[in-house]
Amino acid sequence: MLALLALSLLAIGHEAASVSPLLTDEETFTSSEYYSSVESEINITPPPPAVPLDFVYHNYTALTDFLRNVSYHYPGLTHLYSIGQSVLKKELWVLAVSSTPDRHVAGKPEMKYVGNIHGNEPVSKEILLHLILHLVSGYGHDPVITLLLDHSRIHFLVSMNPDGFEKSSEGTCSNDKGRQNQKDYDLNRNFPDHFQHNHFPLQPETRAVIQWMSKVPFVLSAGLHGGALVASYPYENQISQPNHMLEREENPTPDDDVFRHLATVYAKNHATMWMGKPCKPKSESFVGGIVNGAKWYTFVGGMQDYNYIFHGTMEITLEVSCCKHPMASTLRQHWLDNRKALILYMYEALRGVKGFVMDEESGLPVGGAQMSVKGRHREFNTTADGEYWRILLNGSYILQVSAEGYESYEEPFEVMGDEATVLNVTLRRLAVSLSSTSSSPTLLPTGTVEDASGSTNDTTSPSDPDEFSGDGSHNTPDPSGIHPNPNNNSLTTSVTVATLDAVTSNNETTPNDLPTNPNATAATTTNNSGSNEDDDDDDDGDDDNVHPSNNADGPWAGAVISAASIPLAFGGGITMRLCLTLITACTIVFLRK
């Protein structure tokens, strides 16, 4: 199998070179032949890891020590950084795992796993720790793991709620003690929501995740919970809240086929989730182990819908244990039950369509281009480096692209097999009109950011990692100001632990170091939905979400009227010479007065 893998990857590399001049052999690959063998090879046992890990619950100190040790012993595969702090100032550690862990490589999709969102559901944290160790110890030995880490980067926020975990008690299956953060806010009810207003104040843990997502262009994600065995997919909220469970209806997204597929991939590869059996008598069963969130129960302010609507990230919610905080003696079995599903789910980040949007004249990337797949009414955006990626199932599609100052563009394409189709797009600038007052996207060298005022900023890490902005200044973001256009930034190479700004300051784009376009615009639609737990625990009934304002400056903001634009305002009925004559005459009369 290893020999076959080496030969197939070598042949694939030569084939990929002719696919696109923008992606190298290392960045473009065909995985269909190998992907089909993943299930048969998934049980390859990696060599003993360099860092020991017992099946016990890890408190904050033990968790920090483990992540630091893994980062120390596997420096070429891991990068440890913090995205912020909890209420009690505990670092929200993230470990990036990849063959290029400290930077974003164009063509490599970014994905994330987020665990322990509710402090009293720590099984997710422990199985993610074992997944990390499985990946780093298997690289170079297990072809499944090697292929995955060579062609993607996975970020592990193993504990989003470290304060809550410290209050939870082992052996409690339904008690809510420790569920909320230190200020008694449910973090999975704390995100901005598209469907209803969320009045809860933004918590530091939530703010950190929001800013994290604005820095890293995540393609795929999963939030892990406990209290059920099911894979839930968006939407989880809707405009009207049903009064009874029998009145609940599905609220599908425009990408419903993809979300159902993602949920099914996990459920069918879990030891028992695919059976759809209820965890306790009289509780719900789930056909195939999957469910649309709104059909299960609705709530405001969840993380799952927020990922999709704000950032275009495909996230599902994974309920990985019937008991929320079971005895540690069960952790080994939970890891074995979820291991295969966790690995195969990550492979889904490698399918669909990807590429760059470039300026036809300069060849530079067009950041912030608005993109959509025709028939799917959900826009997404290119990163500052002009890169895009969309997970799609096999089929024929039409890609639609538009950007300020450019002609709109459509291109049909097909997705076949399990590898991503590479589709690079060049946009032609619109003819410059004398009446034009809007500027087209600014093209700057890679690594700089230009704000609306025209000043160029770097990404200096702030002293307080809990509150920061892209220019290094401290701030407290308002949910209504968060936009769904992630910057294409990533980790800096460093031996020491980094903060999120350091994580996003060192990009690797194409082999030619393509410049970025930092004036990336973003769709202003907002939405959120969170994880699915037992109805009695999770449906708090509060209508909590924030709608960002799309027209704060008014429809005429920045409008400029010039003499040269007047003839065009008359539709060409008056010539330029006549118009200028009238203006001159009016000016003379005015001066005489």
Coordinates of C-alpha atoms in Angstrom, one line a residue:
M1 CA 0.0 0.0 0.0
L2 CA 2.8 2.4 0.8
A3 CA 4.5 1.7 -2.5
L4 CA 1.3 2.3 -4.3
L5 CA 0.7 5.5 -2.5
A6 CA 4.2 6.8 -3.3
L7 CA 3.8 6.0 -7.0
S8 CA 0.3 7.4 -7.2
L9 CA 1.3 10.7 -5.5
L10 CA 4.3 11.0 -7.9
A11 CA 2.1 10.6 -10.9
I12 CA -0.5 12.9 -9.5
G13 CA 2.1 15.6 -8.9
H14 CA 3.1 15.6 -12.7
E15 CA -0.6 15.7 -13.6
A16 CA -1.3 18.5 -11.2
A17 CA 1.4 20.7 -12.7
S18 CA -0.7 21.2 -15.8
V19 CA -3.9 21.9 -14.0
S20 CA -3.0 25.4 -12.8
P21 CA 0.1 27.6 -12.8
L22 CA -0.9 29.0 -9.5
L23 CA -0.8 25.8 -7.4
T24 CA 2.3 23.7 -7.1
D25 CA 2.5 19.9 -7.2
E26 CA 2.6 19.9 -3.4
E27 CA -0.5 22.0 -3.2
T28 CA -2.7 20.3 -5.8
F29 CA -3.4 16.5 -5.7
T30 CA -5.8 13.9 -6.7
S31 CA -7.1 11.9 -3.7
S32 CA -9.9 9.8 -5.1
E33 CA -7.9 6.6 -5.5
Y34 CA -6.2 6.9 -2.2
Y35 CA -9.3 8.2 -0.4
S36 CA -11.2 5.0 -1.2
S37 CA -8.6 3.1 0.7
V38 CA -8.7 5.3 3.8
E39 CA -11.3 3.1 5.6
S40 CA -9.3 -0.1 5.1
E41 CA -6.1 1.6 6.4
I42 CA -7.6 3.6 9.3
N43 CA -6.5 1.0 11.9
I44 CA -2.8 1.3 11.2
T45 CA -1.1 1.6 14.6
P46 CA 1.3 4.5 14.8
P47 CA 4.6 4.1 16.8
P48 CA 4.6 5.0 20.5
P49 CA 4.1 8.8 20.9
A50 CA 6.9 10.9 22.4
V51 CA 4.4 12.4 24.9
P52 CA 2.4 10.2 27.3
L53 CA -1.4 10.7 27.5
D54 CA -3.6 8.8 29.9
F55 CA -7.4 8.4 29.7
V56 CA -8.1 10.9 32.5
Y57 CA -9.7 14.3 32.6
H58 CA -7.2 17.1 32.2
N59 CA -7.6 20.3 34.1
Y60 CA -6.3 23.6 32.8
T61 CA -2.8 23.1 34.2
A62 CA -2.5 19.5 32.9
L63 CA -4.0 20.6 29.5
T64 CA -1.4 23.4 29.2
D65 CA 1.5 21.1 30.1
F66 CA 0.4 18.5 27.5
L67 CA 0.0 20.9 24.7
R68 CA 3.4 22.5 25.4
N69 CA 5.0 19.1 25.5
V70 CA 3.5 18.0 22.2
S71 CA 4.6 21.3 20.6
Y72 CA 8.1 20.8 22.0
H73 CA 8.5 17.2 20.8
Y74 CA 6.8 17.7 17.4
P75 CA 8.0 21.2 16.3
G76 CA 7.7 20.4 12.6
L77 CA 4.1 19.3 12.9
T78 CA 2.6 21.6 15.6
H79 CA 2.3 25.2 16.5
L80 CA 0.8 26.3 19.8
Y81 CA -0.9 29.7 20.1
S82 CA -3.6 31.4 22.2
I83 CA -6.6 33.1 20.7
G84 CA -7.5 35.0 23.9
Q85 CA -8.4 34.4 27.5
S86 CA -11.4 33.2 29.5
V87 CA -13.1 35.3 32.2
L88 CA -10.6 33.9 34.7
K89 CA -7.7 34.7 32.4
K90 CA -7.0 31.2 31.3
E91 CA -5.5 31.0 27.9
L92 CA -7.7 29.6 25.1
W93 CA -5.0 27.4 23.6
V94 CA -5.1 26.3 20.0
L95 CA -2.8 23.7 18.6
A96 CA -2.4 23.7 14.8
V97 CA -1.3 20.4 13.3
S98 CA 0.0 20.1 9.7
S99 CA 3.2 19.6 7.8
T100 CA 3.2 23.4 7.6
P101 CA 1.7 24.2 11.0
D102 CA 2.9 27.8 11.4
R103 CA 1.6 29.4 8.3
H104 CA -1.2 29.3 5.8
V105 CA -0.3 27.7 2.5
A106 CA -2.4 28.6 -0.5
G107 CA -4.3 25.5 -1.7
K108 CA -4.3 23.9 1.8
P109 CA -7.7 24.2 3.4
E110 CA -7.9 25.2 7.1
M111 CA -10.3 23.3 9.4
K112 CA -10.9 23.3 13.1
Y113 CA -12.3 21.2 15.9
V114 CA -13.7 23.0 19.0
G115 CA -14.3 21.1 22.2
N116 CA -15.6 21.6 25.7
I117 CA -17.8 24.5 24.6
H118 CA -20.0 23.6 27.6
G119 CA -17.8 23.1 30.6
N120 CA -19.7 20.1 31.8
E121 CA -19.2 18.2 28.5
P122 CA -15.5 17.3 28.6
V123 CA -15.5 14.1 26.7
S124 CA -14.9 16.2 23.6
K125 CA -11.8 17.7 25.1
E126 CA -10.2 14.4 25.9
I127 CA -10.9 12.7 22.6
L128 CA -9.4 15.7 20.8
L129 CA -6.3 15.4 22.9
H130 CA -6.0 11.8 21.8
L131 CA -6.7 12.7 18.2
I132 CA -3.8 15.2 18.3
L133 CA -1.4 12.6 19.6
H134 CA -2.7 10.1 17.0
L135 CA -1.9 12.6 14.2
V136 CA 1.5 13.7 15.2
S137 CA 2.7 10.2 16.1
G138 CA 1.3 8.7 12.9
Y139 CA 2.7 11.2 10.4
G140 CA 5.3 9.5 8.2
H141 CA 4.1 6.1 9.3
D142 CA 0.4 6.0 8.6
P143 CA -0.3 7.0 5.0
V144 CA -3.8 8.2 5.9
I145 CA -2.5 10.7 8.5
T146 CA 0.5 11.7 6.3
L147 CA -1.7 12.6 3.3
L148 CA -4.1 14.5 5.5
L149 CA -1.4 16.6 7.2
D150 CA 0.4 17.2 3.9
H151 CA -2.7 18.7 2.3
S152 CA -4.6 20.5 5.1
R153 CA -4.0 22.3 8.4
I154 CA -6.2 21.4 11.4
H155 CA -6.6 23.7 14.4
F156 CA -7.7 22.3 17.8
L157 CA -9.4 24.5 20.3
V158 CA -9.7 21.6 22.7
S159 CA -11.3 23.7 25.5
M160 CA -13.3 26.8 24.8
N161 CA -14.7 26.9 28.3
P162 CA -11.9 26.1 30.8
D163 CA -13.6 28.0 33.6
G164 CA -16.8 26.0 33.3
F165 CA -14.9 22.7 33.3
E166 CA -13.3 23.4 36.7
K167 CA -16.8 23.6 38.2
S168 CA -18.1 20.4 36.6
S169 CA -18.2 17.0 38.4
E170 CA -17.2 13.7 37.0
G171 CA -19.9 11.1 36.8
T172 CA -22.8 13.5 36.3
C173 CA -24.8 12.9 33.1
S174 CA -27.4 15.6 33.1
N175 CA -26.4 18.2 35.8
D176 CA -25.8 21.6 34.3
K177 CA -23.2 22.7 36.8
G178 CA -20.2 24.0 34.9
R179 CA -22.1 24.4 31.6
Q180 CA -21.8 28.2 31.5
N181 CA -18.7 30.3 31.7
Q182 CA -17.6 32.0 34.9
K183 CA -20.2 34.8 34.4
D184 CA -23.0 32.2 33.9
Y185 CA -23.4 32.8 30.2
D186 CA -23.9 29.8 27.9
L187 CA -21.3 30.3 25.2
N188 CA -23.4 28.4 22.7
R189 CA -26.1 31.0 23.1
N190 CA -23.7 34.0 22.9
F191 CA -22.9 34.4 19.2
P192 CA -24.6 37.0 16.9
D193 CA -27.7 35.5 15.3
H194 CA -29.2 36.1 11.9
F195 CA -32.8 35.1 12.7
Q196 CA -33.4 36.8 16.1
H197 CA -31.9 39.5 18.2
N198 CA -29.3 38.2 20.8
H199 CA -29.3 40.6 23.8
F200 CA -26.6 38.7 25.8
P201 CA -23.3 40.6 26.1
L202 CA -20.5 39.2 24.2
Q203 CA -18.2 37.1 26.4
P204 CA -14.4 37.0 26.2
E205 CA -14.4 33.4 25.1
T206 CA -17.0 34.1 22.3
R207 CA -15.2 37.2 21.3
A208 CA -11.9 35.3 21.0
V209 CA -13.5 32.7 18.6
I210 CA -15.1 35.4 16.5
Q211 CA -11.8 37.2 16.0
W212 CA -10.0 33.9 15.4
M213 CA -12.4 33.2 12.6
S214 CA -11.8 36.6 11.1
K215 CA -8.1 35.8 11.0
V216 CA -8.0 32.3 9.6
P217 CA -10.0 31.3 6.5
F218 CA -11.6 28.1 7.8
V219 CA -13.3 25.9 5.3
L220 CA -14.6 23.1 7.6
S221 CA -15.4 22.9 11.3
A222 CA -17.1 20.9 14.0
G223 CA -18.2 21.8 17.5
L224 CA -18.2 18.9 19.9
H225 CA -20.7 18.4 22.7
G226 CA -22.1 15.7 25.0
G227 CA -25.5 14.5 26.1
A228 CA -26.7 12.8 22.9
L229 CA -25.3 10.7 20.0
V230 CA -26.1 12.6 16.8
A231 CA -24.6 14.8 14.1
S232 CA -26.6 18.0 13.8
Y233 CA -26.4 20.4 10.8
P234 CA -27.6 24.0 10.1
Y235 CA -29.8 25.8 10.4
E236 CA -30.5 25.4 14.1
N237 CA -32.6 28.6 14.4
Q238 CA -35.4 30.1 12.5
I239 CA -37.5 33.3 12.6
S240 CA -40.4 31.8 14.5
Q241 CA -39.9 29.7 17.6
P242 CA -42.3 26.7 17.7
N243 CA -44.3 26.3 20.9
H244 CA -44.2 22.5 20.8
M245 CA -41.8 19.9 19.5
L246 CA -44.3 18.5 17.1
E247 CA -44.4 21.9 15.4
R248 CA -40.7 22.0 14.7
E249 CA -39.8 22.0 11.1
E250 CA -36.5 21.7 9.3
N251 CA -34.8 24.9 8.3
P252 CA -32.3 23.8 5.5
T253 CA -29.5 25.9 4.2
P254 CA -28.8 26.5 0.5
D255 CA -26.0 23.9 1.0
D256 CA -28.3 21.3 2.6
D257 CA -27.0 18.5 0.5
V258 CA -23.4 19.2 1.6
F259 CA -24.4 19.5 5.3
R260 CA -26.3 16.2 5.2
H261 CA -23.3 14.6 3.6
L262 CA -20.9 15.9 6.3
A263 CA -23.2 14.8 9.1
T264 CA -23.6 11.4 7.5
V265 CA -19.9 10.9 7.1
Y266 CA -19.4 11.3 10.8
A267 CA -22.4 9.4 11.9
K268 CA -21.8 6.3 9.7
N269 CA -18.2 6.1 10.8
H270 CA -19.0 6.4 14.5
A271 CA -19.3 3.0 16.3
T272 CA -23.0 3.5 17.2
M273 CA -24.2 7.0 16.1
W274 CA -25.4 5.7 12.7
M275 CA -28.0 3.5 14.5
G276 CA -29.9 6.6 15.6
K277 CA -30.9 5.0 18.9
P278 CA -32.0 7.4 21.7
C279 CA -29.7 7.8 24.7
K280 CA -32.5 7.4 27.2
P281 CA -36.1 6.2 27.3
K282 CA -38.6 8.5 25.7
S283 CA -35.9 10.7 24.1
E284 CA -35.7 11.3 20.4
S285 CA -34.2 8.9 17.9
F286 CA -32.4 10.1 14.8
V287 CA -32.6 8.4 11.4
G288 CA -29.1 7.6 10.3
G289 CA -27.7 9.4 13.4
I290 CA -28.2 12.9 11.8
V291 CA -30.7 15.7 12.3
N292 CA -31.4 19.2 11.1
G293 CA -30.9 21.5 14.1
A294 CA -34.1 23.4 13.8
K295 CA -36.1 20.2 13.5
W296 CA -34.5 19.0 16.8
Y297 CA -35.0 22.2 18.7
T298 CA -34.3 25.9 18.0
F299 CA -32.3 28.4 20.0
V300 CA -30.7 31.8 19.6
G301 CA -27.0 32.6 19.5
G302 CA -25.4 29.3 18.6
M303 CA -21.9 28.9 17.1
Q304 CA -22.9 26.5 14.2
D305 CA -25.0 28.9 12.2
Y306 CA -22.6 31.8 13.0
N307 CA -19.8 29.9 11.2
Y308 CA -21.9 29.4 8.1
I309 CA -23.5 32.8 7.7
F310 CA -20.8 35.1 8.9
H311 CA -17.8 33.3 7.5
G312 CA -19.0 30.7 5.0
T313 CA -17.4 27.9 7.1
M314 CA -19.2 24.6 6.9
E315 CA -19.7 23.6 10.6
I316 CA -21.7 20.8 12.1
T317 CA -22.4 19.9 15.7
L318 CA -21.2 16.6 17.0
E319 CA -22.9 15.1 20.1
V320 CA -20.3 12.4 21.0
S321 CA -21.5 10.9 24.3
C322 CA -24.8 10.1 25.9
C323 CA -23.5 11.1 29.3
K324 CA -22.3 14.7 29.6
H325 CA -19.5 14.1 32.1
P326 CA -19.0 10.3 32.4
M327 CA -16.5 8.5 34.6
A328 CA -12.9 8.7 33.3
S329 CA -12.9 4.9 32.9
T330 CA -15.2 5.3 29.9
L331 CA -12.9 7.7 28.0
R332 CA -10.9 5.0 26.2
Q333 CA -14.1 3.6 24.7
H334 CA -15.3 7.1 23.7
W335 CA -12.0 7.6 21.9
L336 CA -12.3 4.3 20.0
D337 CA -15.9 5.0 19.1
N338 CA -15.1 8.4 17.6
R339 CA -11.6 8.0 16.2
K340 CA -12.5 6.8 12.7
A341 CA -15.2 9.4 12.3
L342 CA -13.0 12.2 13.5
I343 CA -10.3 11.4 10.9
L344 CA -12.6 10.8 8.0
Y345 CA -14.5 14.0 8.7
M346 CA -11.3 16.0 8.3
Y347 CA -10.9 14.5 4.8
E348 CA -14.1 16.3 3.7
A349 CA -12.1 19.6 3.7
L350 CA -10.3 18.3 0.6
R351 CA -13.3 18.1 -1.7
G352 CA -15.2 20.7 -3.8
V353 CA -13.8 23.6 -5.8
K354 CA -10.9 25.9 -5.0
G355 CA -8.7 28.5 -6.8
F356 CA -7.7 32.2 -7.0
V357 CA -9.5 35.3 -8.3
M358 CA -6.9 37.5 -10.1
D359 CA -6.8 40.9 -11.8
E360 CA -6.6 40.3 -15.6
E361 CA -4.1 43.1 -16.2
S362 CA -1.8 42.9 -13.2
G363 CA -2.2 39.3 -12.3
L364 CA -2.5 40.3 -8.7
P365 CA -5.1 38.7 -6.4
V366 CA -8.5 40.3 -5.9
G367 CA -9.5 40.1 -2.3
G368 CA -13.0 40.4 -1.1
A369 CA -14.6 39.3 -4.4
Q370 CA -18.2 38.1 -3.8
M371 CA -18.7 34.6 -5.0
S372 CA -21.6 32.2 -5.2
V373 CA -22.5 28.9 -6.7
K374 CA -25.5 29.6 -9.0
G375 CA -28.7 28.3 -7.5
R376 CA -27.3 28.4 -3.9
H377 CA -28.3 31.7 -2.4
R378 CA -25.3 32.0 0.0
E379 CA -22.4 34.3 -0.9
F380 CA -18.9 33.8 0.2
N381 CA -15.8 35.9 -0.3
T382 CA -12.2 35.5 -1.5
T383 CA -9.5 36.0 1.1
A384 CA -7.1 38.9 1.0
D385 CA -4.9 36.8 -1.2
G386 CA -7.8 36.2 -3.6
E387 CA -8.1 32.6 -2.5
Y388 CA -11.4 30.7 -2.2
W389 CA -12.5 27.2 -1.4
R390 CA -16.0 25.7 -1.3
I391 CA -17.0 22.2 -0.3
L392 CA -19.4 20.7 -2.9
L393 CA -20.5 17.2 -3.8
N394 CA -20.0 15.7 -7.2
G395 CA -22.0 17.4 -9.9
S396 CA -22.1 20.3 -12.4
Y397 CA -22.1 23.9 -11.2
I398 CA -21.7 27.5 -12.3
L399 CA -19.4 29.8 -10.3
Q400 CA -20.5 33.4 -10.1
V401 CA -17.9 36.1 -9.3
S402 CA -18.2 39.8 -8.8
A403 CA -16.0 42.5 -7.3
E404 CA -16.2 46.3 -7.2
G405 CA -14.6 47.8 -10.2
Y406 CA -14.7 44.6 -12.2
E407 CA -17.0 43.0 -14.7
S408 CA -19.1 40.1 -13.3
Y409 CA -18.0 36.6 -14.3
E410 CA -19.6 33.2 -14.6
E411 CA -17.8 29.9 -15.3
P412 CA -19.3 26.4 -15.4
F413 CA -17.3 23.6 -13.7
E414 CA -17.6 20.0 -12.5
V415 CA -16.7 18.3 -9.3
M416 CA -15.7 14.7 -9.8
G417 CA -14.4 12.2 -7.2
D418 CA -13.1 13.2 -3.9
E419 CA -10.5 15.8 -4.9
A420 CA -11.1 19.5 -5.3
T421 CA -11.6 21.0 -8.8
V422 CA -9.1 23.8 -9.4
L423 CA -10.8 26.8 -11.0
N424 CA -8.8 30.0 -11.2
V425 CA -10.7 33.2 -12.3
T426 CA -9.3 36.4 -13.9
L427 CA -11.5 39.5 -13.7
R428 CA -11.5 42.3 -16.2
R429 CA -11.6 45.9 -14.9
L430 CA -14.6 48.0 -15.8
A431 CA -13.9 50.9 -18.2
V432 CA -13.2 54.0 -16.1
S433 CA -16.0 56.6 -16.3
L434 CA -15.6 60.3 -15.6
S435 CA -18.5 60.0 -13.2
S436 CA -17.1 57.1 -11.3
T437 CA -16.4 58.0 -7.7
S438 CA -15.8 54.6 -6.2
S439 CA -12.4 53.0 -6.1
S440 CA -11.7 49.5 -7.1
P441 CA -9.9 47.1 -4.7
T442 CA -6.4 48.1 -3.8
L443 CA -3.6 45.7 -4.6
L444 CA -0.8 45.7 -2.0
P445 CA 2.2 43.6 -1.4
T446 CA 1.7 40.5 0.8
G447 CA 1.7 41.1 4.5
T448 CA 0.3 44.6 4.6
V449 CA -3.2 45.8 5.5
E450 CA -4.7 49.0 4.2
D451 CA -7.7 50.4 6.1
A452 CA -10.3 52.7 4.8
S453 CA -8.3 55.8 5.6
G454 CA -5.4 54.5 3.4
S455 CA -3.0 53.9 6.2
T456 CA -1.0 50.7 6.1
N457 CA -0.7 48.6 9.3
D458 CA 1.1 45.5 10.3
T459 CA -0.2 42.8 12.6
T460 CA 1.6 43.5 15.9
S461 CA 0.5 41.3 18.7
P462 CA -1.2 43.2 21.5
S463 CA -0.2 42.7 25.1
D464 CA -3.7 41.5 26.0
P465 CA -4.5 38.6 23.7
D466 CA -8.2 38.7 24.8
E467 CA -8.8 42.0 23.1
F468 CA -7.2 43.0 19.8
S469 CA -7.8 44.1 16.3
G470 CA -6.0 43.3 13.1
D471 CA -3.8 46.5 13.4
G472 CA -2.7 45.6 16.9
S473 CA -4.9 48.0 18.7
H474 CA -7.0 47.0 21.7
N475 CA -10.8 47.0 21.3
T476 CA -14.0 45.3 22.3
P477 CA -15.7 44.2 19.1
D478 CA -19.4 44.8 18.7
P479 CA -21.1 41.8 17.1
S480 CA -22.8 44.1 14.7
G481 CA -19.4 45.1 13.4
I482 CA -18.2 41.6 12.6
H483 CA -18.3 40.7 8.9
P484 CA -18.0 37.3 7.3
N485 CA -14.8 37.9 5.3
P486 CA -11.9 36.1 7.0
N487 CA -8.4 37.6 6.2
N488 CA -6.0 35.1 4.8
N489 CA -3.6 35.3 7.7
S490 CA -1.9 32.6 9.7
L491 CA 0.7 31.4 12.1
T492 CA 4.2 32.8 12.4
T493 CA 7.1 30.5 12.8
S494 CA 8.1 30.6 16.4
V495 CA 9.5 28.4 19.1
T496 CA 7.6 30.2 21.8
V497 CA 3.8 30.2 22.2
A498 CA 2.1 32.8 20.1
T499 CA -1.0 34.9 20.3
L500 CA -3.5 35.1 17.6
D501 CA -2.0 38.2 15.9
A502 CA 1.3 36.3 15.7
V503 CA -0.6 33.4 14.2
T504 CA -2.0 35.6 11.4
S505 CA 1.1 37.6 10.4
N506 CA 3.0 35.2 8.2
N507 CA 1.2 33.9 5.1
E508 CA 2.6 31.6 2.4
T509 CA 0.6 32.3 -0.8
T510 CA 1.6 30.9 -4.1
P511 CA 5.1 30.0 -5.3
N512 CA 5.5 33.5 -6.7
D513 CA 4.5 35.1 -3.4
L514 CA 1.3 36.6 -4.8
P515 CA 0.5 40.0 -3.2
T516 CA -2.6 40.3 -1.2
N517 CA -5.5 42.6 -1.7
P518 CA -6.3 43.8 1.9
N519 CA -9.4 45.7 1.0
A520 CA -11.5 42.6 1.2
T521 CA -15.2 43.4 1.4
A522 CA -17.6 41.1 3.2
A523 CA -21.2 40.2 3.0
T524 CA -23.1 41.7 5.9
T525 CA -25.6 39.0 6.5
T526 CA -25.5 37.6 10.1
N527 CA -26.5 34.3 11.6
N528 CA -25.8 31.9 14.4
S529 CA -26.8 28.6 15.7
G530 CA -25.1 26.4 18.2
S531 CA -24.8 22.9 19.4
N532 CA -27.6 20.5 20.0
E533 CA -28.1 19.0 23.4
D534 CA -31.0 17.7 25.4
D535 CA -34.0 19.9 24.9
D536 CA -34.5 20.4 28.6
D537 CA -30.9 21.6 29.1
D538 CA -30.3 23.7 26.1
D539 CA -33.4 25.4 24.9
D540 CA -33.3 28.5 27.1
G541 CA -36.1 30.2 25.1
D542 CA -34.2 33.5 25.0
D543 CA -34.3 35.4 21.7
D544 CA -30.8 36.6 21.6
N545 CA -29.0 37.8 18.5
V546 CA -27.5 40.8 16.8
H547 CA -28.2 42.0 13.3
P548 CA -25.3 43.9 11.8
S549 CA -26.2 47.1 10.1
N550 CA -25.6 47.1 6.3
N551 CA -26.1 50.8 5.6
A552 CA -24.8 52.7 8.7
D553 CA -23.4 55.4 6.4
G554 CA -26.5 55.8 4.3
P555 CA -27.0 55.0 0.6
W556 CA -25.3 58.3 -0.5
A557 CA -22.3 58.1 1.8
G558 CA -19.2 59.3 0.0
A559 CA -21.1 60.6 -3.0
V560 CA -19.3 63.4 -4.9
I561 CA -20.8 65.6 -7.6
S562 CA -18.4 67.1 -10.1
A563 CA -18.8 69.3 -13.2
A564 CA -17.6 66.4 -15.3
S565 CA -20.4 64.1 -14.0
I566 CA -23.2 66.5 -14.9
P567 CA -23.5 65.6 -18.6
L568 CA -23.8 61.9 -17.7
A569 CA -26.5 62.7 -15.2
F570 CA -28.6 64.0 -18.1
G571 CA -28.2 60.7 -19.9
G572 CA -26.1 62.3 -22.7
G573 CA -28.9 64.7 -23.8
I574 CA -26.6 67.6 -23.2
T575 CA -23.1 67.7 -24.6
M576 CA -20.1 68.3 -22.5
R577 CA -19.4 71.6 -24.2
L578 CA -22.9 72.9 -23.6
C579 CA -22.8 71.8 -20.0
L580 CA -19.5 73.5 -19.3
T581 CA -20.8 76.7 -21.0
L582 CA -23.8 76.7 -18.7
I583 CA -21.5 76.1 -15.7
T584 CA -19.3 79.0 -16.7
A585 CA -22.2 81.3 -17.2
C586 CA -23.7 80.5 -13.8
T587 CA -20.3 81.1 -12.2
I588 CA -19.9 84.5 -13.8
V589 CA -23.4 85.5 -12.6
F590 CA -22.7 84.3 -9.1
L591 CA -19.4 86.2 -8.9
R592 CA -21.0 89.4 -10.2
K593 CA -23.6 89.2 -7.4

